CSV table of C-alpha atoms in Angstrom, one decimal:
chain,number,residue,atom,x,y,z
A,247,UNK,CA,213.6,81.3,70.3
A,248,UNK,CA,213.2,80.4,66.6
A,249,UNK,CA,215.7,83.1,65.8
A,250,UNK,CA,218.4,81.1,67.6
A,251,UNK,CA,220.2,78.8,65.1
A,252,UNK,CA,223.8,77.9,64.2
A,253,UNK,CA,223.8,80.5,61.4
A,254,UNK,CA,222.6,83.4,63.6
A,255,UNK,CA,225.0,82.4,66.4
A,256,UNK,CA,227.9,82.3,64.0
A,257,UNK,CA,227.0,85.9,63.0
A,258,UNK,CA,227.1,86.9,66.6
A,259,UNK,CA,230.4,85.2,67.1
A,260,UNK,CA,232.0,87.2,64.3
A,261,UNK,CA,230.6,90.4,65.7
A,262,UNK,CA,232.3,89.9,69.1
A,263,UNK,CA,235.7,91.5,69.6
A,264,UNK,CA,238.8,89.2,70.0
A,265,UNK,CA,240.6,91.5,72.5
A,266,UNK,CA,238.1,91.6,75.3
A,267,UNK,CA,238.7,90.3,78.8
A,268,UNK,CA,238.0,86.6,79.3
A,269,UNK,CA,235.4,85.1,81.7
A,270,UNK,CA,235.7,82.6,84.5
A,271,UNK,CA,236.6,79.7,82.1
A,272,UNK,CA,239.5,81.7,80.5
A,273,UNK,CA,238.4,80.8,76.9
A,274,UNK,CA,239.2,83.4,74.3
A,275,UNK,CA,237.6,84.0,70.9
A,276,UNK,CA,240.6,82.2,69.2
A,277,UNK,CA,240.1,79.2,71.5
A,278,UNK,CA,236.4,79.0,70.6
A,279,UNK,CA,237.1,79.5,66.9
A,280,UNK,CA,239.4,76.5,66.8
A,281,UNK,CA,236.4,74.2,66.7
A,282,UNK,CA,233.7,76.8,65.9
A,283,UNK,CA,231.1,74.7,64.0
A,284,UNK,CA,231.0,71.9,66.5
A,285,UNK,CA,231.0,74.3,69.4
A,286,UNK,CA,228.0,76.1,68.0
A,287,UNK,CA,226.2,72.8,67.2
A,288,UNK,CA,226.7,71.6,70.8
A,289,UNK,CA,225.5,75.0,72.1
A,290,UNK,CA,222.4,74.9,69.9
A,291,UNK,CA,221.6,71.4,71.0
A,292,UNK,CA,221.8,72.3,74.6
A,293,UNK,CA,219.6,75.4,74.1
A,294,UNK,CA,216.9,73.3,72.3
A,295,UNK,CA,217.0,70.8,75.3
A,296,UNK,CA,216.8,73.7,77.7
A,297,UNK,CA,220.1,72.3,79.0
A,298,UNK,CA,222.1,75.5,78.5
A,299,UNK,CA,222.9,77.4,81.7
A,300,UNK,CA,225.0,80.6,81.7
A,301,UNK,CA,228.0,80.5,83.9
A,302,UNK,CA,228.6,83.1,86.7
A,303,UNK,CA,230.2,86.3,85.5
A,304,UNK,CA,233.7,87.3,86.7
A,305,UNK,CA,233.6,90.6,88.7
A,306,UNK,CA,236.3,93.2,88.1
A,307,UNK,CA,236.4,96.5,90.0
A,308,UNK,CA,237.6,99.6,88.1
A,309,UNK,CA,238.2,103.0,89.7
A,310,UNK,CA,235.5,105.7,89.2
A,311,UNK,CA,236.4,109.0,87.5
A,312,UNK,CA,237.5,111.6,90.1
A,313,UNK,CA,237.2,109.1,93.0
A,314,UNK,CA,240.4,107.1,93.3
A,315,UNK,CA,239.1,105.0,96.3
A,316,UNK,CA,235.7,104.4,94.8
A,317,UNK,CA,235.2,101.5,92.3
A,318,UNK,CA,232.6,100.4,89.7
A,319,UNK,CA,232.0,96.7,89.4
A,320,UNK,CA,232.1,95.2,85.9
A,321,UNK,CA,230.8,91.7,85.0
A,322,UNK,CA,232.8,89.7,82.4
A,323,UNK,CA,231.0,86.7,81.0
A,324,UNK,CA,232.4,83.6,79.4
A,325,UNK,CA,232.8,83.8,75.7
A,326,UNK,CA,230.0,81.3,74.9
A,327,UNK,CA,227.7,83.3,77.1
A,328,UNK,CA,228.6,86.4,75.2
A,329,UNK,CA,227.5,84.8,72.0
A,330,UNK,CA,224.1,84.0,73.4
A,331,UNK,CA,223.8,87.5,75.0
A,332,UNK,CA,224.7,89.1,71.6
A,333,UNK,CA,221.8,87.2,70.0
A,334,UNK,CA,219.5,88.2,72.9
A,335,UNK,CA,220.5,91.8,72.4
A,336,UNK,CA,219.6,91.7,68.7
A,337,UNK,CA,216.2,90.3,69.4
A,338,UNK,CA,215.4,92.6,72.3
A,339,UNK,CA,216.5,95.7,70.2
A,340,UNK,CA,214.3,94.6,67.3
A,341,UNK,CA,211.3,94.5,69.7
A,342,UNK,CA,211.9,97.5,71.8
A,343,UNK,CA,213.6,100.1,69.5
A,344,UNK,CA,210.3,101.0,67.9
A,345,UNK,CA,208.8,101.4,71.4
A,346,UNK,CA,211.4,103.5,73.1
A,347,UNK,CA,210.6,107.2,73.4
A,348,UNK,CA,212.6,110.1,71.9
A,349,UNK,CA,213.7,111.2,75.3
A,350,UNK,CA,216.0,108.1,75.6
A,351,UNK,CA,219.4,108.3,74.1
A,352,UNK,CA,221.8,105.9,75.9
A,353,UNK,CA,223.0,102.6,74.4
A,354,UNK,CA,220.7,102.8,71.4
A,355,UNK,CA,221.7,102.2,67.7
A,356,UNK,CA,222.0,105.5,65.8
A,357,UNK,CA,221.9,107.6,69.0
A,358,UNK,CA,224.7,108.9,71.1
A,359,UNK,CA,225.9,111.4,73.7
A,360,UNK,CA,225.9,114.4,71.4
A,361,UNK,CA,222.4,113.7,70.2
A,362,UNK,CA,221.2,114.0,73.8
A,363,UNK,CA,223.3,117.1,74.4
A,364,UNK,CA,222.0,118.7,71.2
A,365,UNK,CA,218.4,117.9,72.1
A,366,UNK,CA,218.7,119.3,75.6
A,367,UNK,CA,220.4,122.5,74.4
A,368,UNK,CA,217.8,123.0,71.7
A,369,UNK,CA,215.0,122.7,74.3
A,370,UNK,CA,216.7,125.2,76.6
A,371,UNK,CA,217.4,127.5,73.6
A,372,UNK,CA,213.8,127.5,72.3
A,373,UNK,CA,211.8,127.3,75.5
A,374,UNK,CA,211.5,129.4,78.6
A,375,UNK,CA,212.7,127.3,81.6
A,376,UNK,CA,212.7,128.3,85.2
A,377,UNK,CA,214.1,125.1,86.8
A,378,UNK,CA,216.2,122.2,85.7
A,379,UNK,CA,216.2,119.0,87.9
A,380,UNK,CA,219.6,117.2,87.7
A,381,UNK,CA,218.8,113.7,88.8
A,382,UNK,CA,221.3,111.1,89.9
A,383,UNK,CA,220.2,107.5,90.4
A,384,UNK,CA,222.0,105.6,93.1
A,385,UNK,CA,223.4,102.2,91.8
A,386,UNK,CA,220.9,102.0,89.0
A,387,UNK,CA,222.3,98.9,87.3
A,388,UNK,CA,222.7,97.1,90.6
A,389,UNK,CA,219.2,98.0,91.8
A,390,UNK,CA,217.1,96.6,88.9
A,391,UNK,CA,214.6,94.1,90.3
A,392,UNK,CA,214.5,90.9,88.3
A,393,UNK,CA,210.9,90.2,89.0
A,394,UNK,CA,209.8,93.7,87.8
A,395,UNK,CA,212.1,93.5,84.8
A,396,UNK,CA,210.7,90.0,83.7
A,397,UNK,CA,207.2,91.4,84.2
A,398,UNK,CA,207.9,94.2,81.9
A,399,UNK,CA,209.4,91.8,79.3
A,400,UNK,CA,206.2,89.6,79.4
A,401,UNK,CA,204.2,92.6,78.3
A,402,UNK,CA,205.7,92.2,74.8
A,403,UNK,CA,207.3,88.8,74.7
A,404,UNK,CA,205.2,85.6,74.9
A,405,UNK,CA,208.0,83.1,74.3
A,406,UNK,CA,208.4,81.4,77.7
A,407,UNK,CA,211.6,79.7,76.7
A,408,UNK,CA,213.2,82.9,75.8
A,409,UNK,CA,212.1,84.5,79.1
A,410,UNK,CA,213.5,81.5,81.0
A,411,UNK,CA,216.9,82.0,79.4
A,412,UNK,CA,216.8,85.7,80.2
A,413,UNK,CA,215.9,84.8,83.8
A,414,UNK,CA,218.8,82.3,83.9
A,415,UNK,CA,221.2,84.9,82.7
A,416,UNK,CA,220.1,87.4,85.4
A,417,UNK,CA,220.4,84.7,88.1
A,418,UNK,CA,223.7,83.2,86.9
A,419,UNK,CA,225.5,85.0,89.8
A,420,UNK,CA,228.8,86.8,90.2
A,421,UNK,CA,232.1,85.2,91.1
A,422,UNK,CA,234.4,87.6,93.0
A,423,UNK,CA,237.6,86.4,94.8
A,424,UNK,CA,236.4,82.8,94.7
A,425,UNK,CA,233.0,83.5,96.2
A,426,UNK,CA,229.8,83.0,94.3
A,427,UNK,CA,226.9,85.5,95.1
A,428,UNK,CA,223.4,85.3,93.6
A,429,UNK,CA,220.9,88.1,93.9
A,430,UNK,CA,217.4,89.0,92.8
A,431,UNK,CA,218.6,92.4,91.8
A,432,UNK,CA,220.9,94.0,89.3
A,433,UNK,CA,222.2,93.4,85.8
A,434,UNK,CA,226.0,93.2,85.6
A,435,UNK,CA,227.6,96.2,84.0
A,436,UNK,CA,229.8,95.0,81.2
A,437,UNK,CA,227.4,92.3,80.0
A,438,UNK,CA,226.3,92.7,76.4
A,439,UNK,CA,222.6,92.5,77.3
A,440,UNK,CA,222.7,94.9,80.3
A,441,UNK,CA,222.3,98.1,78.3
A,442,UNK,CA,219.1,97.0,76.5
A,443,UNK,CA,217.6,95.4,79.6
A,444,UNK,CA,218.4,98.6,81.7
A,445,UNK,CA,216.8,100.7,78.9
A,446,UNK,CA,213.6,98.5,79.0
A,447,UNK,CA,213.4,98.9,82.8
A,448,UNK,CA,213.9,102.7,82.6
A,449,UNK,CA,211.4,102.9,79.7
A,450,UNK,CA,208.5,101.6,81.8
A,451,UNK,CA,209.6,103.0,85.2
A,452,UNK,CA,210.7,106.5,84.0
A,453,UNK,CA,210.0,107.4,80.4
A,454,UNK,CA,206.5,106.2,79.8
A,455,UNK,CA,205.4,107.3,83.4
A,456,UNK,CA,206.7,110.7,82.7
A,457,UNK,CA,205.2,111.0,79.2
A,458,UNK,CA,201.8,109.7,80.1
A,459,UNK,CA,201.3,110.7,83.7
A,460,UNK,CA,203.6,113.5,84.8
A,461,UNK,CA,203.1,115.8,81.8
A,462,UNK,CA,199.3,115.6,82.2
A,463,UNK,CA,199.5,117.0,85.7
A,464,UNK,CA,201.9,119.9,85.1
A,465,UNK,CA,200.9,123.5,84.7
A,466,UNK,CA,203.7,124.3,82.3
A,467,UNK,CA,205.8,122.6,79.7
A,468,UNK,CA,208.1,119.9,81.1
A,469,UNK,CA,210.6,117.7,79.2
A,470,UNK,CA,212.8,114.8,80.2
A,471,UNK,CA,216.2,113.8,78.7
A,472,UNK,CA,217.8,110.5,79.7
A,473,UNK,CA,221.0,108.8,78.8
A,474,UNK,CA,221.1,105.4,80.5
A,475,UNK,CA,220.8,106.4,84.2
A,476,UNK,CA,221.7,110.1,83.7
A,477,UNK,CA,218.4,112.1,83.8
A,478,UNK,CA,217.7,115.8,83.3
A,479,UNK,CA,214.2,117.3,83.5
A,480,UNK,CA,213.4,120.8,82.3
A,481,UNK,CA,210.5,122.6,83.9
A,482,UNK,CA,208.8,125.8,82.8
A,483,UNK,CA,207.6,126.5,86.3
A,484,UNK,CA,209.4,126.0,89.6
A,485,UNK,CA,206.2,124.7,91.3
A,486,UNK,CA,206.1,121.8,88.7
A,487,UNK,CA,209.7,120.9,89.5
A,488,UNK,CA,209.0,120.6,93.2
A,489,UNK,CA,206.0,118.3,92.6
A,490,UNK,CA,207.9,116.2,90.0
A,491,UNK,CA,210.8,115.6,92.3
A,492,UNK,CA,208.5,114.4,95.1
A,493,UNK,CA,206.7,112.1,92.7
A,494,UNK,CA,209.9,110.8,91.2
A,495,UNK,CA,211.2,109.6,94.6
A,496,UNK,CA,208.0,107.7,95.2
A,497,UNK,CA,208.0,106.2,91.7
A,498,UNK,CA,211.6,104.9,92.1
A,499,UNK,CA,210.8,103.4,95.5
A,500,UNK,CA,207.9,101.5,94.0
A,501,UNK,CA,210.3,99.6,91.8
A,502,UNK,CA,213.2,99.3,94.2
A,503,UNK,CA,215.3,102.2,93.0
A,504,UNK,CA,216.8,105.0,95.0
A,505,UNK,CA,217.7,108.6,94.3
A,506,UNK,CA,221.1,109.9,95.2
A,507,UNK,CA,220.0,112.8,97.4
A,508,UNK,CA,223.4,114.3,97.7
A,509,UNK,CA,223.9,114.7,93.9
A,510,UNK,CA,220.2,115.3,92.8
A,511,UNK,CA,219.4,119.0,92.8
A,512,UNK,CA,217.1,121.6,91.3
A,513,UNK,CA,218.8,124.4,89.4
A,514,UNK,CA,217.6,127.8,88.6
A,515,UNK,CA,218.1,128.2,84.8
A,516,UNK,CA,215.9,131.1,83.6
A,517,UNK,CA,217.0,133.2,80.6
A,518,UNK,CA,214.3,135.8,81.7
A,519,UNK,CA,215.7,136.0,85.2
A,520,UNK,CA,219.2,136.3,83.8
A,521,UNK,CA,218.1,139.1,81.6
A,522,UNK,CA,216.9,140.9,84.7
A,523,UNK,CA,220.2,140.6,86.4
A,524,UNK,CA,219.5,137.6,88.6
A,525,UNK,CA,222.4,135.2,88.7
A,526,UNK,CA,221.5,131.6,87.5
A,527,UNK,CA,223.1,128.3,88.3
A,528,UNK,CA,224.7,125.6,86.1
A,529,UNK,CA,224.4,121.8,85.9
A,530,UNK,CA,226.4,119.0,84.3
A,531,UNK,CA,225.3,116.4,81.8
A,532,UNK,CA,227.4,113.8,80.0
A,533,UNK,CA,230.7,115.6,80.8
A,534,UNK,CA,229.5,119.1,79.8
A,535,UNK,CA,228.4,122.0,82.1
A,536,UNK,CA,225.3,123.8,80.9
A,537,UNK,CA,225.1,127.5,81.8
A,538,UNK,CA,223.5,130.7,80.7
A,539,UNK,CA,225.7,133.2,78.9
A,540,UNK,CA,225.2,135.9,76.2
A,541,UNK,CA,225.3,135.6,72.5
A,542,UNK,CA,227.4,138.1,70.3
A,543,UNK,CA,224.3,140.3,70.2
A,544,UNK,CA,224.0,140.3,74.0
A,545,UNK,CA,221.0,137.9,74.1
A,546,UNK,CA,220.9,135.4,77.0
A,547,UNK,CA,221.3,131.9,75.6
A,548,UNK,CA,222.2,128.5,77.1
A,549,UNK,CA,225.8,127.5,76.5
A,550,UNK,CA,228.0,124.5,77.2
A,551,UNK,CA,231.6,124.0,78.3
A,552,UNK,CA,233.7,121.1,79.4
A,553,UNK,CA,232.9,120.0,82.9
A,554,UNK,CA,235.7,121.2,85.2
A,555,UNK,CA,235.5,118.0,87.2
A,556,UNK,CA,236.0,115.8,84.1
A,557,UNK,CA,238.9,118.0,82.9
A,558,UNK,CA,240.8,117.7,86.2
A,559,UNK,CA,240.4,113.9,86.0
A,560,UNK,CA,241.5,113.8,82.4
A,561,UNK,CA,244.6,115.9,83.1
A,562,UNK,CA,245.5,113.5,86.0
A,563,UNK,CA,245.3,110.7,83.5
A,564,UNK,CA,247.5,112.5,81.0
A,565,UNK,CA,250.0,113.0,83.8
A,566,UNK,CA,250.0,109.3,84.7
A,567,UNK,CA,250.3,108.3,81.1
A,568,UNK,CA,253.1,110.7,80.3
A,569,UNK,CA,255.0,109.5,83.4
A,570,UNK,CA,254.6,105.8,82.4
A,571,UNK,CA,255.7,106.2,78.8
A,572,UNK,CA,258.4,108.8,78.9
A,573,UNK,CA,261.3,106.2,79.0
A,574,UNK,CA,259.5,103.3,77.4
A,575,UNK,CA,259.1,104.6,73.9
A,576,UNK,CA,261.0,106.8,71.4
A,577,UNK,CA,259.9,110.4,71.2
A,578,UNK,CA,258.2,109.9,67.8
A,579,UNK,CA,256.0,107.1,69.1
A,580,UNK,CA,255.1,109.1,72.3
A,581,UNK,CA,254.2,112.1,70.1
A,582,UNK,CA,252.0,109.9,67.9
A,583,UNK,CA,250.1,108.4,70.8
A,584,UNK,CA,249.7,111.9,72.4
A,585,UNK,CA,248.2,113.3,69.2
A,586,UNK,CA,245.7,110.4,69.0
A,587,UNK,CA,244.6,111.0,72.6
A,588,UNK,CA,244.2,114.8,72.0
A,589,UNK,CA,242.2,114.1,68.8
A,590,UNK,CA,239.8,111.8,70.8
A,591,UNK,CA,239.3,114.6,73.3
A,592,UNK,CA,238.6,117.2,70.6
A,593,UNK,CA,236.2,114.9,68.8
A,594,UNK,CA,234.1,114.5,72.0
A,595,UNK,CA,234.4,118.0,73.5
A,596,UNK,CA,234.5,119.9,70.3
A,597,UNK,CA,231.0,121.3,70.4
A,598,UNK,CA,229.5,124.8,69.9
A,599,UNK,CA,230.7,127.4,72.5
A,600,UNK,CA,233.4,125.1,73.8
A,601,UNK,CA,236.4,125.8,71.6
A,602,UNK,CA,238.2,127.9,74.2
A,603,UNK,CA,238.0,125.3,76.9
A,604,UNK,CA,239.2,122.6,74.5
A,605,UNK,CA,242.1,124.8,73.7
A,606,UNK,CA,243.0,125.3,77.4
A,607,UNK,CA,242.9,121.5,77.9
A,608,UNK,CA,245.3,121.0,74.9
A,609,UNK,CA,247.7,123.6,76.4
A,610,UNK,CA,247.6,122.1,79.8
A,611,UNK,CA,248.1,118.5,78.5
A,612,UNK,CA,251.0,119.7,76.3
A,613,UNK,CA,252.7,121.3,79.4
A,614,UNK,CA,252.4,118.1,81.3
A,615,UNK,CA,254.0,116.1,78.5
A,616,UNK,CA,256.8,118.7,78.2
A,617,UNK,CA,257.5,118.3,81.9
A,618,UNK,CA,257.8,114.5,81.8
A,619,UNK,CA,259.8,114.5,78.5
A,620,UNK,CA,262.4,116.6,80.3
A,621,UNK,CA,262.6,114.0,83.1
A,622,UNK,CA,263.7,111.1,80.9
A,623,UNK,CA,267.3,111.6,82.1
A,624,UNK,CA,269.4,114.0,84.3
A,625,UNK,CA,269.8,116.2,81.2
A,626,UNK,CA,266.8,118.1,79.9
A,627,UNK,CA,265.6,117.0,76.5
A,628,UNK,CA,264.1,120.4,75.6
A,629,UNK,CA,263.8,123.9,76.7
A,630,UNK,CA,260.5,125.6,75.9
A,631,UNK,CA,261.9,127.3,72.8
A,632,UNK,CA,263.2,124.1,71.4
A,633,UNK,CA,259.9,122.3,72.3
A,634,UNK,CA,258.0,125.1,70.4
A,635,UNK,CA,260.2,124.5,67.3
A,636,UNK,CA,259.5,120.7,67.6
A,637,UNK,CA,255.7,121.3,67.8
A,638,UNK,CA,255.9,123.6,64.7
A,639,UNK,CA,257.5,120.8,62.8
A,640,UNK,CA,255.1,118.2,64.3
A,641,UNK,CA,251.9,120.1,64.8
A,642,UNK,CA,249.3,118.9,67.4
A,643,UNK,CA,245.6,118.6,66.6
A,644,UNK,CA,243.8,121.9,66.9
A,645,UNK,CA,240.6,122.7,68.8
A,646,UNK,CA,237.6,122.8,66.4
A,647,UNK,CA,233.9,122.2,66.4
A,648,UNK,CA,232.8,118.7,65.4
A,649,UNK,CA,229.2,118.9,66.7
A,650,UNK,CA,227.1,122.0,66.1
A,651,UNK,CA,224.4,122.4,68.9
A,652,UNK,CA,222.2,125.2,67.5
A,653,UNK,CA,219.7,123.8,65.0
A,654,UNK,CA,218.4,126.1,62.3
């Protein structure tokens, strides 16, 4: 707690974004900044007296990708609580970043999705794998047990006041449609502290257990790759995969977590079997589909492409966006926004082996925009020949590789 002072809290204040959604009290960053020094002095005084209590978070439901009727709950804290959470996050990261294992990639400074994808591809490329276990955890963030989490934190943190404030934050409750609910489980998604707390929980429940226990009892080489609650396990032998999956279920149950049995599956992914003419399966990880193909020399190698499910969802979003903006903005502004969206897609999906699929997405998205631009009035704005001339004068971003997967 000695790291909490007016100076450090002011740093956290300036690191917070001004355009985020507001919490239950409706106070924005600008409102808090109007009397910043006195607000921080008052906050610090309450924290020293143990009088500071986080307010309940405001729950907002957002639709899940590909599931229009399914929603994902997000918790939005009050701005003052965000300042405290930001400082907690900095302290927790300084403690646990040196302890986290290399298999963990999600919500860590200096690590991202493409690092996880590159590491997984490198393992599949360099090692013989028979089976890949594609694991899906059911409601991971909502299923984290507070008592287990605090017990894990006590293993490295002796400051009882700090742990009491973490406990208060976890038990602050959720306000949804005027009703307050308090639970002994879950960390609200959207909270600044949730990613690091979820990583601490997964570190002890999954990563360390896998590294120190599972690997010692396997006949072949096994490796785990985790991005938040997305987990993939590569197994040299199918027999190891079956034993790991059974043990994984029991391990999760011990700490109050559940496996999504409908989405969790074991996938045959052997380059040797593929070479012998046996068809192999594919699996998805972080928006990409991993499959076995052939190199230019005809050698079986793991490849990646954009997940078909993700692309269908994204094209639906392009359709909704083009429909909503077609009459609201001038053509030049619509075209500028469209180019920005395409560039964002290319920067994420522009990896080795995936240029063709990125190009197909660009073509499909452009066709969708062409359709809606021609529905701005009863007269058509373009025919395809005119639209092609317009694109020649105002070129769209082109598919390219931003992330090379094969390491030399």
